[in-house]
mmCIF file of N, CA and C in Angstrom:
data_model
loop_
_atom_site.group_PDB
_atom_site.id
_atom_site.type_symbol
_atom_site.label_atom_id
_atom_site.label_comp_id
_atom_site.label_asym_id
_atom_site.label_seq_id
_atom_site.Cartn_x
_atom_site.Cartn_y
_atom_site.Cartn_z
ATOM 1 N N MET K 247 85.050 130.518 4.897
ATOM 2 C CA MET K 247 84.324 129.209 5.142
ATOM 3 C C MET K 247 83.873 128.722 3.919
ATOM 4 N N GLN K 248 84.100 127.572 3.445
ATOM 5 C CA GLN K 248 83.685 127.043 2.130
ATOM 6 C C GLN K 248 82.090 126.628 2.256
ATOM 7 N N LYS K 249 81.491 126.778 1.021
ATOM 8 C CA LYS K 249 80.265 126.007 0.980
ATOM 9 C C LYS K 249 80.254 125.304 -0.331
ATOM 10 N N ILE K 250 79.233 124.183 -0.468
ATOM 11 C CA ILE K 250 79.093 123.415 -1.762
ATOM 12 C C ILE K 250 77.722 123.665 -2.073
ATOM 13 N N ARG K 251 77.545 123.967 -3.310
ATOM 14 C CA ARG K 251 76.102 123.943 -4.056
ATOM 15 C C ARG K 251 76.004 123.478 -5.432
ATOM 16 N N LYS K 252 75.064 123.158 -5.930
ATOM 17 C CA LYS K 252 74.948 122.715 -7.306
ATOM 18 C C LYS K 252 75.356 123.669 -8.312
ATOM 19 N N LEU K 253 75.894 123.218 -9.377
ATOM 20 C CA LEU K 253 76.343 124.165 -10.468
ATOM 21 C C LEU K 253 75.141 124.941 -11.006
ATOM 22 N N GLU K 254 75.208 126.087 -11.172
ATOM 23 C CA GLU K 254 74.064 126.984 -11.886
ATOM 24 C C GLU K 254 74.798 127.360 -13.315
ATOM 25 N N THR K 255 73.710 127.404 -14.230
ATOM 26 C CA THR K 255 74.063 127.676 -15.724
ATOM 27 C C THR K 255 74.988 128.958 -15.690
ATOM 28 N N LYS K 256 74.640 129.796 -15.030
ATOM 29 C CA LYS K 256 75.536 131.173 -14.983
ATOM 30 C C LYS K 256 77.078 131.026 -14.668
ATOM 31 N N ASN K 257 77.312 129.865 -14.162
ATOM 32 C CA ASN K 257 78.716 129.520 -13.703
ATOM 33 C C ASN K 257 79.419 128.736 -14.420
ATOM 34 N N VAL K 258 78.873 128.171 -15.623
ATOM 35 C CA VAL K 258 79.488 127.039 -16.448
ATOM 36 C C VAL K 258 80.846 127.606 -17.083
ATOM 37 N N GLU K 259 80.670 128.838 -17.566
ATOM 38 C CA GLU K 259 81.961 129.377 -18.155
ATOM 39 C C GLU K 259 83.143 129.453 -17.184
ATOM 40 N N THR K 260 82.889 129.784 -15.918
ATOM 41 C CA THR K 260 83.803 129.828 -14.843
ATOM 42 C C THR K 260 84.338 128.475 -14.641
ATOM 43 N N VAL K 261 83.556 127.495 -14.466
ATOM 44 C CA VAL K 261 84.065 126.266 -14.251
ATOM 45 C C VAL K 261 84.762 125.695 -15.229
ATOM 46 N N VAL K 262 84.368 125.918 -16.474
ATOM 47 C CA VAL K 262 85.112 125.461 -17.751
ATOM 48 C C VAL K 262 86.510 126.069 -17.680
ATOM 49 N N GLU K 263 86.705 127.432 -17.381
ATOM 50 C CA GLU K 263 87.932 127.964 -17.282
ATOM 51 C C GLU K 263 88.884 127.309 -16.113
ATOM 52 N N LEU K 264 88.245 127.089 -15.113
ATOM 53 C CA LEU K 264 88.898 126.427 -13.864
ATOM 54 C C LEU K 264 89.435 124.943 -14.358
ATOM 55 N N TRP K 265 88.618 124.161 -15.072
ATOM 56 C CA TRP K 265 88.882 123.003 -15.497
ATOM 57 C C TRP K 265 90.018 122.907 -16.600
ATOM 58 N N TYR K 266 89.926 123.834 -17.624
ATOM 59 C CA TYR K 266 91.164 124.102 -18.467
ATOM 60 C C TYR K 266 92.378 124.407 -17.800
ATOM 61 N N GLN K 267 92.520 125.441 -16.995
ATOM 62 C CA GLN K 267 93.703 125.916 -16.310
ATOM 63 C C GLN K 267 94.299 124.884 -15.576
ATOM 64 N N THR K 268 93.249 124.075 -14.798
ATOM 65 C CA THR K 268 93.898 122.992 -13.935
ATOM 66 C C THR K 268 94.451 121.945 -14.766
ATOM 67 N N SER K 269 93.707 121.524 -15.645
ATOM 68 C CA SER K 269 94.166 120.353 -16.776
ATOM 69 C C SER K 269 95.523 120.521 -17.325
ATOM 70 N N ILE K 270 95.711 121.839 -17.791
ATOM 71 C CA ILE K 270 97.158 121.844 -18.644
ATOM 72 C C ILE K 270 98.251 121.876 -17.558
ATOM 73 N N ILE K 271 97.973 122.037 -16.293
ATOM 74 C CA ILE K 271 99.131 121.891 -15.269
ATOM 75 C C ILE K 271 99.104 120.543 -14.844
ATOM 76 N N ALA K 272 97.947 119.943 -14.321
ATOM 77 C CA ALA K 272 97.984 118.599 -13.866
ATOM 78 C C ALA K 272 98.277 117.477 -14.826
ATOM 79 N N HIS K 273 98.025 117.697 -16.120
ATOM 80 C CA HIS K 273 98.174 116.888 -17.334
ATOM 81 C C HIS K 273 99.187 117.414 -18.180
ATOM 82 N N ASP K 274 100.406 117.719 -17.663
ATOM 83 C CA ASP K 274 101.390 118.556 -18.539
ATOM 84 C C ASP K 274 102.037 117.536 -19.576
ATOM 85 N N PHE K 275 101.715 116.222 -19.371
ATOM 86 C CA PHE K 275 102.093 115.298 -20.313
ATOM 87 C C PHE K 275 101.310 115.145 -21.640
ATOM 88 N N ILE K 276 100.171 115.888 -21.601
ATOM 89 C CA ILE K 276 99.210 116.018 -22.691
ATOM 90 C C ILE K 276 99.317 117.323 -23.274
ATOM 91 N N SER K 277 99.201 117.532 -24.665
ATOM 92 C CA SER K 277 99.381 118.764 -25.294
ATOM 93 C C SER K 277 98.135 119.640 -24.780
ATOM 94 N N ALA K 278 98.597 121.105 -24.305
ATOM 95 C CA ALA K 278 97.424 121.838 -24.070
ATOM 96 C C ALA K 278 96.346 122.124 -24.961
ATOM 97 N N SER K 279 96.726 121.917 -26.321
ATOM 98 C CA SER K 279 95.798 121.909 -27.404
ATOM 99 C C SER K 279 94.616 120.989 -27.307
ATOM 100 N N TYR K 280 95.033 119.888 -26.687
ATOM 101 C CA TYR K 280 94.010 118.755 -26.453
ATOM 102 C C TYR K 280 92.840 119.338 -25.490
ATOM 103 N N TRP K 281 93.328 119.794 -24.412
ATOM 104 C CA TRP K 281 92.397 120.656 -23.414
ATOM 105 C C TRP K 281 91.685 121.666 -24.079
ATOM 106 N N LYS K 282 92.242 122.515 -24.941
ATOM 107 C CA LYS K 282 91.566 123.662 -25.473
ATOM 108 C C LYS K 282 90.670 123.323 -26.325
ATOM 109 N N LYS K 283 90.687 122.281 -27.190
ATOM 110 C CA LYS K 283 89.762 121.788 -28.114
ATOM 111 C C LYS K 283 88.519 121.244 -27.538
ATOM 112 N N ASN K 284 88.580 120.801 -26.279
ATOM 113 C CA ASN K 284 87.551 120.227 -25.437
ATOM 114 C C ASN K 284 86.831 121.120 -24.636
ATOM 115 N N LYS K 285 87.159 122.481 -24.649
ATOM 116 C CA LYS K 285 86.416 123.385 -23.815
ATOM 117 C C LYS K 285 84.940 123.444 -24.076
ATOM 118 N N ASP K 286 84.608 123.603 -25.360
ATOM 119 C CA ASP K 286 83.340 123.712 -25.897
ATOM 120 C C ASP K 286 82.474 122.501 -25.544
ATOM 121 N N ALA K 287 83.060 121.415 -25.670
ATOM 122 C CA ALA K 287 82.336 120.051 -25.248
ATOM 123 C C ALA K 287 82.064 120.002 -23.831
ATOM 124 N N MET K 288 83.031 120.466 -22.856
ATOM 125 C CA MET K 288 82.872 120.621 -21.461
ATOM 126 C C MET K 288 81.633 121.457 -21.374
ATOM 127 N N ALA K 289 81.595 122.555 -21.893
ATOM 128 C CA ALA K 289 80.411 123.630 -21.484
ATOM 129 C C ALA K 289 79.050 123.111 -22.081
ATOM 130 N N SER K 290 79.085 122.575 -23.245
ATOM 131 C CA SER K 290 77.763 122.227 -23.996
ATOM 132 C C SER K 290 77.275 120.953 -23.780
ATOM 133 N N ILE K 291 78.308 119.858 -23.430
ATOM 134 C CA ILE K 291 77.775 118.585 -23.226
ATOM 135 C C ILE K 291 78.200 117.889 -21.849
ATOM 136 N N TYR K 292 79.356 117.938 -21.475
ATOM 137 C CA TYR K 292 79.765 117.247 -20.336
ATOM 138 C C TYR K 292 79.076 117.749 -19.067
ATOM 139 N N LEU K 293 79.215 119.150 -18.886
ATOM 140 C CA LEU K 293 78.757 119.634 -17.635
ATOM 141 C C LEU K 293 77.152 119.628 -17.629
ATOM 142 N N PRO K 294 76.595 119.922 -18.673
ATOM 143 C CA PRO K 294 74.879 119.882 -18.776
ATOM 144 C C PRO K 294 74.580 118.329 -18.414
ATOM 145 N N ASN K 295 75.280 117.522 -18.646
ATOM 146 C CA ASN K 295 74.808 116.095 -18.611
ATOM 147 C C ASN K 295 75.419 115.340 -17.361
ATOM 148 N N SER K 296 75.877 116.086 -16.561
ATOM 149 C CA SER K 296 76.424 115.624 -15.315
ATOM 150 C C SER K 296 75.808 116.159 -14.073
ATOM 151 N N GLU K 297 76.104 115.441 -13.019
ATOM 152 C CA GLU K 297 75.673 116.154 -11.678
ATOM 153 C C GLU K 297 76.821 116.949 -11.088
ATOM 154 N N THR K 298 76.844 118.259 -11.128
ATOM 155 C CA THR K 298 77.987 118.901 -10.624
ATOM 156 C C THR K 298 77.649 119.894 -9.515
ATOM 157 N N TYR K 299 78.649 119.871 -8.638
ATOM 158 C CA TYR K 299 78.531 120.786 -7.552
ATOM 159 C C TYR K 299 79.932 121.678 -7.440
ATOM 160 N N VAL K 300 79.770 122.875 -6.945
ATOM 161 C CA VAL K 300 80.919 123.715 -7.003
ATOM 162 C C VAL K 300 81.140 124.008 -5.503
ATOM 163 N N ALA K 301 82.514 124.270 -5.273
ATOM 164 C CA ALA K 301 82.995 124.727 -3.949
ATOM 165 C C ALA K 301 83.121 126.200 -4.013
ATOM 166 N N ILE K 302 82.669 126.943 -3.095
ATOM 167 C CA ILE K 302 82.683 128.332 -3.116
ATOM 168 C C ILE K 302 83.368 128.827 -1.833
ATOM 169 N N GLU K 303 84.222 129.949 -2.034
ATOM 170 C CA GLU K 303 84.905 130.547 -0.877
ATOM 171 C C GLU K 303 85.026 132.040 -1.186
ATOM 172 N N ASP K 304 84.546 132.783 -0.375
ATOM 173 C CA ASP K 304 84.559 134.256 -0.579
ATOM 174 C C ASP K 304 83.705 134.633 -1.922
ATOM 175 N N GLU K 305 82.704 133.896 -2.097
ATOM 176 C CA GLU K 305 81.960 134.201 -3.399
ATOM 177 C C GLU K 305 82.615 133.882 -4.658
ATOM 178 N N ASN K 306 83.810 133.119 -4.583
ATOM 179 C CA ASN K 306 84.437 132.742 -5.700
ATOM 180 C C ASN K 306 84.401 131.079 -5.934
ATOM 181 N N ILE K 307 84.141 130.736 -7.175
ATOM 182 C CA ILE K 307 84.380 129.016 -7.464
ATOM 183 C C ILE K 307 85.641 128.706 -7.291
ATOM 184 N N ILE K 308 86.005 127.844 -6.400
ATOM 185 C CA ILE K 308 87.405 127.441 -6.295
ATOM 186 C C ILE K 308 87.623 125.947 -6.499
ATOM 187 N N GLY K 309 86.646 125.421 -6.904
ATOM 188 C CA GLY K 309 86.685 123.830 -7.256
ATOM 189 C C GLY K 309 85.236 123.368 -7.702
ATOM 190 N N PHE K 310 85.319 122.150 -8.187
ATOM 191 C CA PHE K 310 84.012 121.350 -8.540
ATOM 192 C C PHE K 310 84.222 119.996 -8.614
ATOM 193 N N ILE K 311 83.134 119.279 -8.640
ATOM 194 C CA ILE K 311 83.034 117.874 -8.779
ATOM 195 C C ILE K 311 81.844 117.489 -9.868
ATOM 196 N N SER K 312 82.126 116.650 -10.742
ATOM 197 C CA SER K 312 80.955 116.085 -11.660
ATOM 198 C C SER K 312 80.867 114.767 -11.515
ATOM 199 N N MET K 313 79.681 114.333 -11.481
ATOM 200 C CA MET K 313 79.122 112.836 -11.341
ATOM 201 C C MET K 313 78.481 112.586 -12.506
ATOM 202 N N VAL K 314 78.642 111.328 -13.086
ATOM 203 C CA VAL K 314 77.624 110.586 -14.151
ATOM 204 C C VAL K 314 77.299 109.366 -13.531
ATOM 205 N N GLU K 315 76.149 109.310 -12.900
ATOM 206 C CA GLU K 315 75.726 108.176 -12.139
ATOM 207 C C GLU K 315 76.672 107.934 -11.000
ATOM 208 N N ASN K 316 77.335 106.781 -11.127
ATOM 209 C CA ASN K 316 78.468 106.495 -10.025
ATOM 210 C C ASN K 316 79.881 106.697 -10.610
ATOM 211 N N LEU K 317 80.073 107.373 -11.723
ATOM 212 C CA LEU K 317 81.268 107.644 -12.360
ATOM 213 C C LEU K 317 81.707 109.109 -11.827
ATOM 214 N N LEU K 318 82.846 109.316 -11.252
ATOM 215 C CA LEU K 318 83.370 110.623 -10.828
ATOM 216 C C LEU K 318 84.002 111.092 -12.263
ATOM 217 N N ALA K 319 83.370 111.890 -12.884
ATOM 218 C CA ALA K 319 83.831 112.267 -14.068
ATOM 219 C C ALA K 319 84.866 113.419 -14.086
ATOM 220 N N ALA K 320 84.807 114.267 -13.138
ATOM 221 C CA ALA K 320 85.665 115.465 -12.846
ATOM 222 C C ALA K 320 85.759 115.778 -11.358
ATOM 223 N N ILE K 321 86.950 116.242 -10.855
ATOM 224 C CA ILE K 321 87.064 117.029 -9.704
ATOM 225 C C ILE K 321 88.335 117.689 -9.879
ATOM 226 N N PHE K 322 88.055 119.097 -9.727
ATOM 227 C CA PHE K 322 89.146 120.114 -10.048
ATOM 228 C C PHE K 322 89.114 121.131 -9.014
ATOM 229 N N VAL K 323 90.215 121.567 -8.467
ATOM 230 C CA VAL K 323 90.448 122.688 -7.535
ATOM 231 C C VAL K 323 91.420 123.554 -8.114
ATOM 232 N N ASP K 324 91.239 124.872 -8.001
ATOM 233 C CA ASP K 324 91.996 125.926 -8.366
ATOM 234 C C ASP K 324 93.451 125.566 -8.180
ATOM 235 N N ASN K 325 94.440 125.911 -9.171
ATOM 236 C CA ASN K 325 95.870 125.426 -8.878
ATOM 237 C C ASN K 325 96.381 126.085 -7.662
ATOM 238 N N GLU K 326 96.144 127.485 -7.494
ATOM 239 C CA GLU K 326 96.618 128.199 -6.215
ATOM 240 C C GLU K 326 96.038 127.632 -4.852
ATOM 241 N N LEU K 327 94.982 126.901 -5.118
ATOM 242 C CA LEU K 327 94.406 126.386 -3.639
ATOM 243 C C LEU K 327 94.468 125.044 -3.463
ATOM 244 N N GLN K 328 95.177 124.223 -4.220
ATOM 245 C CA GLN K 328 95.209 122.887 -3.898
ATOM 246 C C GLN K 328 96.024 122.583 -2.742
ATOM 247 N N GLY K 329 95.694 121.456 -2.216
ATOM 248 C CA GLY K 329 96.369 120.820 -0.873
ATOM 249 C C GLY K 329 95.903 121.532 0.358
ATOM 250 N N LYS K 330 94.699 122.069 0.272
ATOM 251 C CA LYS K 330 94.123 122.779 1.478
ATOM 252 C C LYS K 330 92.743 122.165 1.925
ATOM 253 N N GLY K 331 92.450 121.066 1.277
ATOM 254 C CA GLY K 331 91.194 120.259 1.696
ATOM 255 C C GLY K 331 89.967 120.419 0.896
ATOM 256 N N THR K 332 90.039 121.393 -0.096
ATOM 257 C CA THR K 332 88.754 121.464 -0.977
ATOM 258 C C THR K 332 88.529 120.176 -1.600
ATOM 259 N N GLY K 333 89.495 119.482 -2.318
ATOM 260 C CA GLY K 333 89.167 118.322 -3.094
ATOM 261 C C GLY K 333 88.611 117.211 -2.116
ATOM 262 N N LYS K 334 89.245 117.095 -1.026
ATOM 263 C CA LYS K 334 88.526 116.151 0.052
ATOM 264 C C LYS K 334 87.186 116.509 0.538
ATOM 265 N N LYS K 335 87.009 117.808 0.628
ATOM 266 C CA LYS K 335 85.633 118.200 0.982
ATOM 267 C C LYS K 335 84.515 117.777 -0.248
ATOM 268 N N LEU K 336 84.951 118.057 -1.352
ATOM 269 C CA LEU K 336 84.040 117.827 -2.565
ATOM 270 C C LEU K 336 83.981 116.240 -2.597
ATOM 271 N N LEU K 337 84.912 115.588 -2.431
ATOM 272 C CA LEU K 337 84.808 114.170 -2.621
ATOM 273 C C LEU K 337 84.001 113.413 -1.464
ATOM 274 N N ASN K 338 84.161 113.873 -0.244
ATOM 275 C CA ASN K 338 83.277 113.507 0.861
ATOM 276 C C ASN K 338 81.707 113.943 0.840
ATOM 277 N N PHE K 339 81.652 115.018 0.218
ATOM 278 C CA PHE K 339 80.174 115.358 -0.220
ATOM 279 C C PHE K 339 79.552 114.483 -1.104
ATOM 280 N N ILE K 340 80.243 113.914 -2.140
ATOM 281 C CA ILE K 340 79.684 112.965 -2.927
ATOM 282 C C ILE K 340 79.609 111.582 -2.472
ATOM 283 N N LYS K 341 80.670 111.226 -1.528
ATOM 284 C CA LYS K 341 80.653 109.898 -0.788
ATOM 285 C C LYS K 341 79.408 109.838 0.027
ATOM 286 N N LYS K 342 78.819 110.753 0.640
ATOM 287 C CA LYS K 342 77.683 110.559 1.339
ATOM 288 C C LYS K 342 76.488 110.399 0.443
ATOM 289 N N ARG K 343 76.531 110.558 -0.811
ATOM 290 C CA ARG K 343 75.377 110.503 -1.678
ATOM 291 C C ARG K 343 75.632 109.206 -2.573
ATOM 292 N N ARG K 344 76.568 108.245 -2.343
ATOM 293 C CA ARG K 344 76.788 107.220 -3.137
ATOM 294 C C ARG K 344 77.292 106.062 -2.289
ATOM 295 N N ILE K 345 76.995 104.727 -2.744
ATOM 296 C CA ILE K 345 77.713 103.721 -2.130
ATOM 297 C C ILE K 345 78.793 103.105 -2.849
ATOM 298 N N LYS K 346 79.015 103.625 -4.237
ATOM 299 C CA LYS K 346 80.178 103.116 -4.875
ATOM 300 C C LYS K 346 80.508 104.301 -5.945
ATOM 301 N N ILE K 347 81.785 104.484 -5.965
ATOM 302 C CA ILE K 347 82.189 105.558 -6.955
ATOM 303 C C ILE K 347 83.428 105.030 -7.709
ATOM 304 N N GLN K 348 83.282 105.133 -9.010
ATOM 305 C CA GLN K 348 84.552 104.672 -9.722
ATOM 306 C C GLN K 348 84.968 106.058 -10.648
ATOM 307 N N LEU K 349 86.337 106.082 -10.859
ATOM 308 C CA LEU K 349 86.894 106.984 -11.767
ATOM 309 C C LEU K 349 88.110 106.651 -12.605
ATOM 310 N N LYS K 350 88.401 107.311 -13.471
ATOM 311 C CA LYS K 350 89.749 107.201 -14.185
ATOM 312 C C LYS K 350 90.625 108.201 -13.966
ATOM 313 N N ALA K 351 91.938 107.793 -13.665
ATOM 314 C CA ALA K 351 93.092 108.762 -13.512
ATOM 315 C C ALA K 351 94.281 108.436 -14.166
ATOM 316 N N TYR K 352 94.746 109.433 -14.898
ATOM 317 C CA TYR K 352 96.104 109.205 -15.772
ATOM 318 C C TYR K 352 97.168 108.645 -14.732
ATOM 319 N N MET K 353 97.837 107.687 -15.078
ATOM 320 C CA MET K 353 98.861 107.068 -14.209
ATOM 321 C C MET K 353 100.122 108.117 -14.152
ATOM 322 N N LYS K 354 100.160 108.831 -15.053
ATOM 323 C CA LYS K 354 101.465 109.945 -14.897
ATOM 324 C C LYS K 354 101.066 111.007 -14.015
ATOM 325 N N ASN K 355 99.756 111.234 -13.526
ATOM 326 C CA ASN K 355 99.184 112.222 -12.769
ATOM 327 C C ASN K 355 99.452 111.534 -11.454
ATOM 328 N N THR K 356 100.578 111.344 -10.880
ATOM 329 C CA THR K 356 100.892 110.746 -9.630
ATOM 330 C C THR K 356 100.205 111.473 -8.276
ATOM 331 N N LYS K 357 100.150 112.760 -8.378
ATOM 332 C CA LYS K 357 99.725 113.434 -7.299
ATOM 333 C C LYS K 357 98.069 113.110 -7.133
ATOM 334 N N THR K 358 97.385 113.077 -8.241
ATOM 335 C CA THR K 358 96.001 112.748 -8.303
ATOM 336 C C THR K 358 95.823 111.212 -7.788
ATOM 337 N N VAL K 359 96.612 110.394 -8.447
ATOM 338 C CA VAL K 359 96.352 108.930 -7.912
ATOM 339 C C VAL K 359 96.767 108.833 -6.507
ATOM 340 N N ASP K 360 97.766 109.446 -5.971
ATOM 341 C CA ASP K 360 97.930 109.500 -4.586
ATOM 342 C C ASP K 360 96.833 109.870 -3.784
ATOM 343 N N PHE K 361 96.313 111.040 -4.260
ATOM 344 C CA PHE K 361 95.080 111.674 -3.599
ATOM 345 C C PHE K 361 94.005 110.556 -3.315
ATOM 346 N N TYR K 362 93.683 109.960 -4.464
ATOM 347 C CA TYR K 362 92.477 109.102 -4.506
ATOM 348 C C TYR K 362 92.774 107.911 -3.596
ATOM 349 N N LYS K 363 94.205 107.224 -3.584
ATOM 350 C CA LYS K 363 94.570 106.172 -2.759
ATOM 351 C C LYS K 363 94.354 106.591 -1.192
ATOM 352 N N SER K 364 94.781 107.792 -0.952
ATOM 353 C CA SER K 364 94.556 108.200 0.437
ATOM 354 C C SER K 364 93.165 108.650 0.784
ATOM 355 N N GLN K 365 92.201 108.460 -0.167
ATOM 356 C CA GLN K 365 90.736 108.635 0.122
ATOM 357 C C GLN K 365 90.149 107.353 -0.012
ATOM 358 N N ASP K 366 90.872 106.221 0.285
ATOM 359 C CA ASP K 366 90.372 104.801 -0.027
ATOM 360 C C ASP K 366 89.883 104.262 -1.277
ATOM 361 N N PHE K 367 90.295 104.805 -2.403
ATOM 362 C CA PHE K 367 90.102 104.355 -3.603
ATOM 363 C C PHE K 367 91.039 103.109 -4.042
ATOM 364 N N LYS K 368 90.803 102.147 -4.572
ATOM 365 C CA LYS K 368 91.555 101.026 -4.936
ATOM 366 C C LYS K 368 91.475 100.991 -6.442
ATOM 367 N N THR K 369 92.791 100.587 -6.858
ATOM 368 C CA THR K 369 92.955 100.483 -8.276
ATOM 369 C C THR K 369 92.357 99.128 -8.817
ATOM 370 N N ILE K 370 91.397 99.167 -9.955
ATOM 371 C CA ILE K 370 90.825 98.143 -10.393
ATOM 372 C C ILE K 370 91.395 97.366 -11.675
ATOM 373 N N SER K 371 91.873 98.445 -12.537
ATOM 374 C CA SER K 371 92.616 97.987 -13.681
ATOM 375 C C SER K 371 93.293 99.100 -14.204
ATOM 376 N N LYS K 372 94.236 98.909 -15.395
ATOM 377 C CA LYS K 372 95.022 99.775 -16.025
ATOM 378 C C LYS K 372 94.673 99.603 -17.579
ATOM 379 N N ASN K 373 94.340 100.786 -18.220
ATOM 380 C CA ASN K 373 93.917 100.766 -19.658
ATOM 381 C C ASN K 373 94.768 102.008 -20.304
ATOM 382 N N LYS K 374 94.771 101.732 -21.687
ATOM 383 C CA LYS K 374 95.276 102.965 -22.441
ATOM 384 C C LYS K 374 94.005 103.740 -23.113
ATOM 385 N N GLU K 375 94.116 105.089 -22.686
ATOM 386 C CA GLU K 375 93.043 105.743 -23.346
ATOM 387 C C GLU K 375 93.324 106.133 -24.810
ATOM 388 N N LYS K 376 92.217 105.850 -25.433
ATOM 389 C CA LYS K 376 92.387 106.091 -27.007
ATOM 390 C C LYS K 376 92.794 107.507 -27.409
ATOM 391 N N GLU K 377 92.246 108.516 -27.003
ATOM 392 C CA GLU K 377 92.243 109.862 -27.584
ATOM 393 C C GLU K 377 93.766 110.408 -27.375
ATOM 394 N N THR K 378 94.194 109.987 -26.123
ATOM 395 C CA THR K 378 95.447 110.708 -25.644
ATOM 396 C C THR K 378 96.633 109.757 -25.757
ATOM 397 N N GLY K 379 96.363 108.396 -25.787
ATOM 398 C CA GLY K 379 97.546 107.352 -25.803
ATOM 399 C C GLY K 379 97.992 107.201 -24.498
ATOM 400 N N GLU K 380 97.590 107.931 -23.504
ATOM 401 C CA GLU K 380 98.060 107.734 -22.072
ATOM 402 C C GLU K 380 97.478 106.455 -21.349
ATOM 403 N N TYR K 381 98.122 106.018 -20.450
ATOM 404 C CA TYR K 381 97.532 104.988 -19.584
ATOM 405 C C TYR K 381 96.830 105.588 -18.355
ATOM 406 N N GLU K 382 95.777 104.911 -18.046
ATOM 407 C CA GLU K 382 95.034 105.498 -16.918
ATOM 408 C C GLU K 382 94.598 104.442 -16.054
ATOM 409 N N TYR K 383 94.527 104.479 -14.809
ATOM 410 C CA TYR K 383 93.833 103.617 -13.775
ATOM 411 C C TYR K 383 92.205 103.684 -13.687
ATOM 412 N N LEU K 384 91.645 102.616 -13.476
ATOM 413 C CA LEU K 384 90.279 102.607 -13.232
ATOM 414 C C LEU K 384 90.459 102.427 -11.652
ATOM 415 N N MET K 385 89.805 103.351 -10.857
ATOM 416 C CA MET K 385 89.844 103.154 -9.447
ATOM 417 C C MET K 385 88.367 103.101 -9.055
ATOM 418 N N GLU K 386 88.160 102.633 -7.811
ATOM 419 C CA GLU K 386 86.876 102.439 -7.192
ATOM 420 C C GLU K 386 86.913 102.618 -5.514
ATOM 421 N N TRP K 387 85.836 103.369 -5.142
ATOM 422 C CA TRP K 387 85.581 103.392 -3.671
ATOM 423 C C TRP K 387 84.287 102.747 -3.375
ATOM 424 N N THR K 388 84.170 102.115 -2.374
ATOM 425 C CA THR K 388 82.971 101.365 -1.996
ATOM 426 C C THR K 388 82.801 101.747 -0.551
ATOM 427 N N LYS K 389 81.482 102.296 -0.128
ATOM 428 C CA LYS K 389 80.972 102.532 1.366
ATOM 429 C C LYS K 389 81.189 101.216 2.041
ATOM 430 N N GLU K 390 81.550 101.415 3.170
ATOM 431 C CA GLU K 390 81.697 100.227 3.991
ATOM 432 C C GLU K 390 80.561 100.043 4.942
#
């Protein structure tokens, strides 16, 4: 049985490693060095300045979701455990706490874009991200 709780400082390293390992596979169209050089910033800037919750199963962190106000900044699930409902549980957990959520998803990450569409997110716009040069969608969900 999974549970969701707020990220604790002692778990930041575990969450950063999960983010890194998932990112290099999900975003294989971006150099792994890009993700590696952002690990320190993830640990020291992004996670401490976001509202982050972790999904736990059998005492292990298997996924997490990070929000900055109404922006879904990150949602990642262990590569081996994807497609089993953890991402949906994390997203529904946040949906209960927001009336609107926006996020950015790389266009080439079709698995993720399709997931968000299946969770009632609508595409608002398409932009080119400066750092990677990749196109991304701005997507939005609004509580009905």
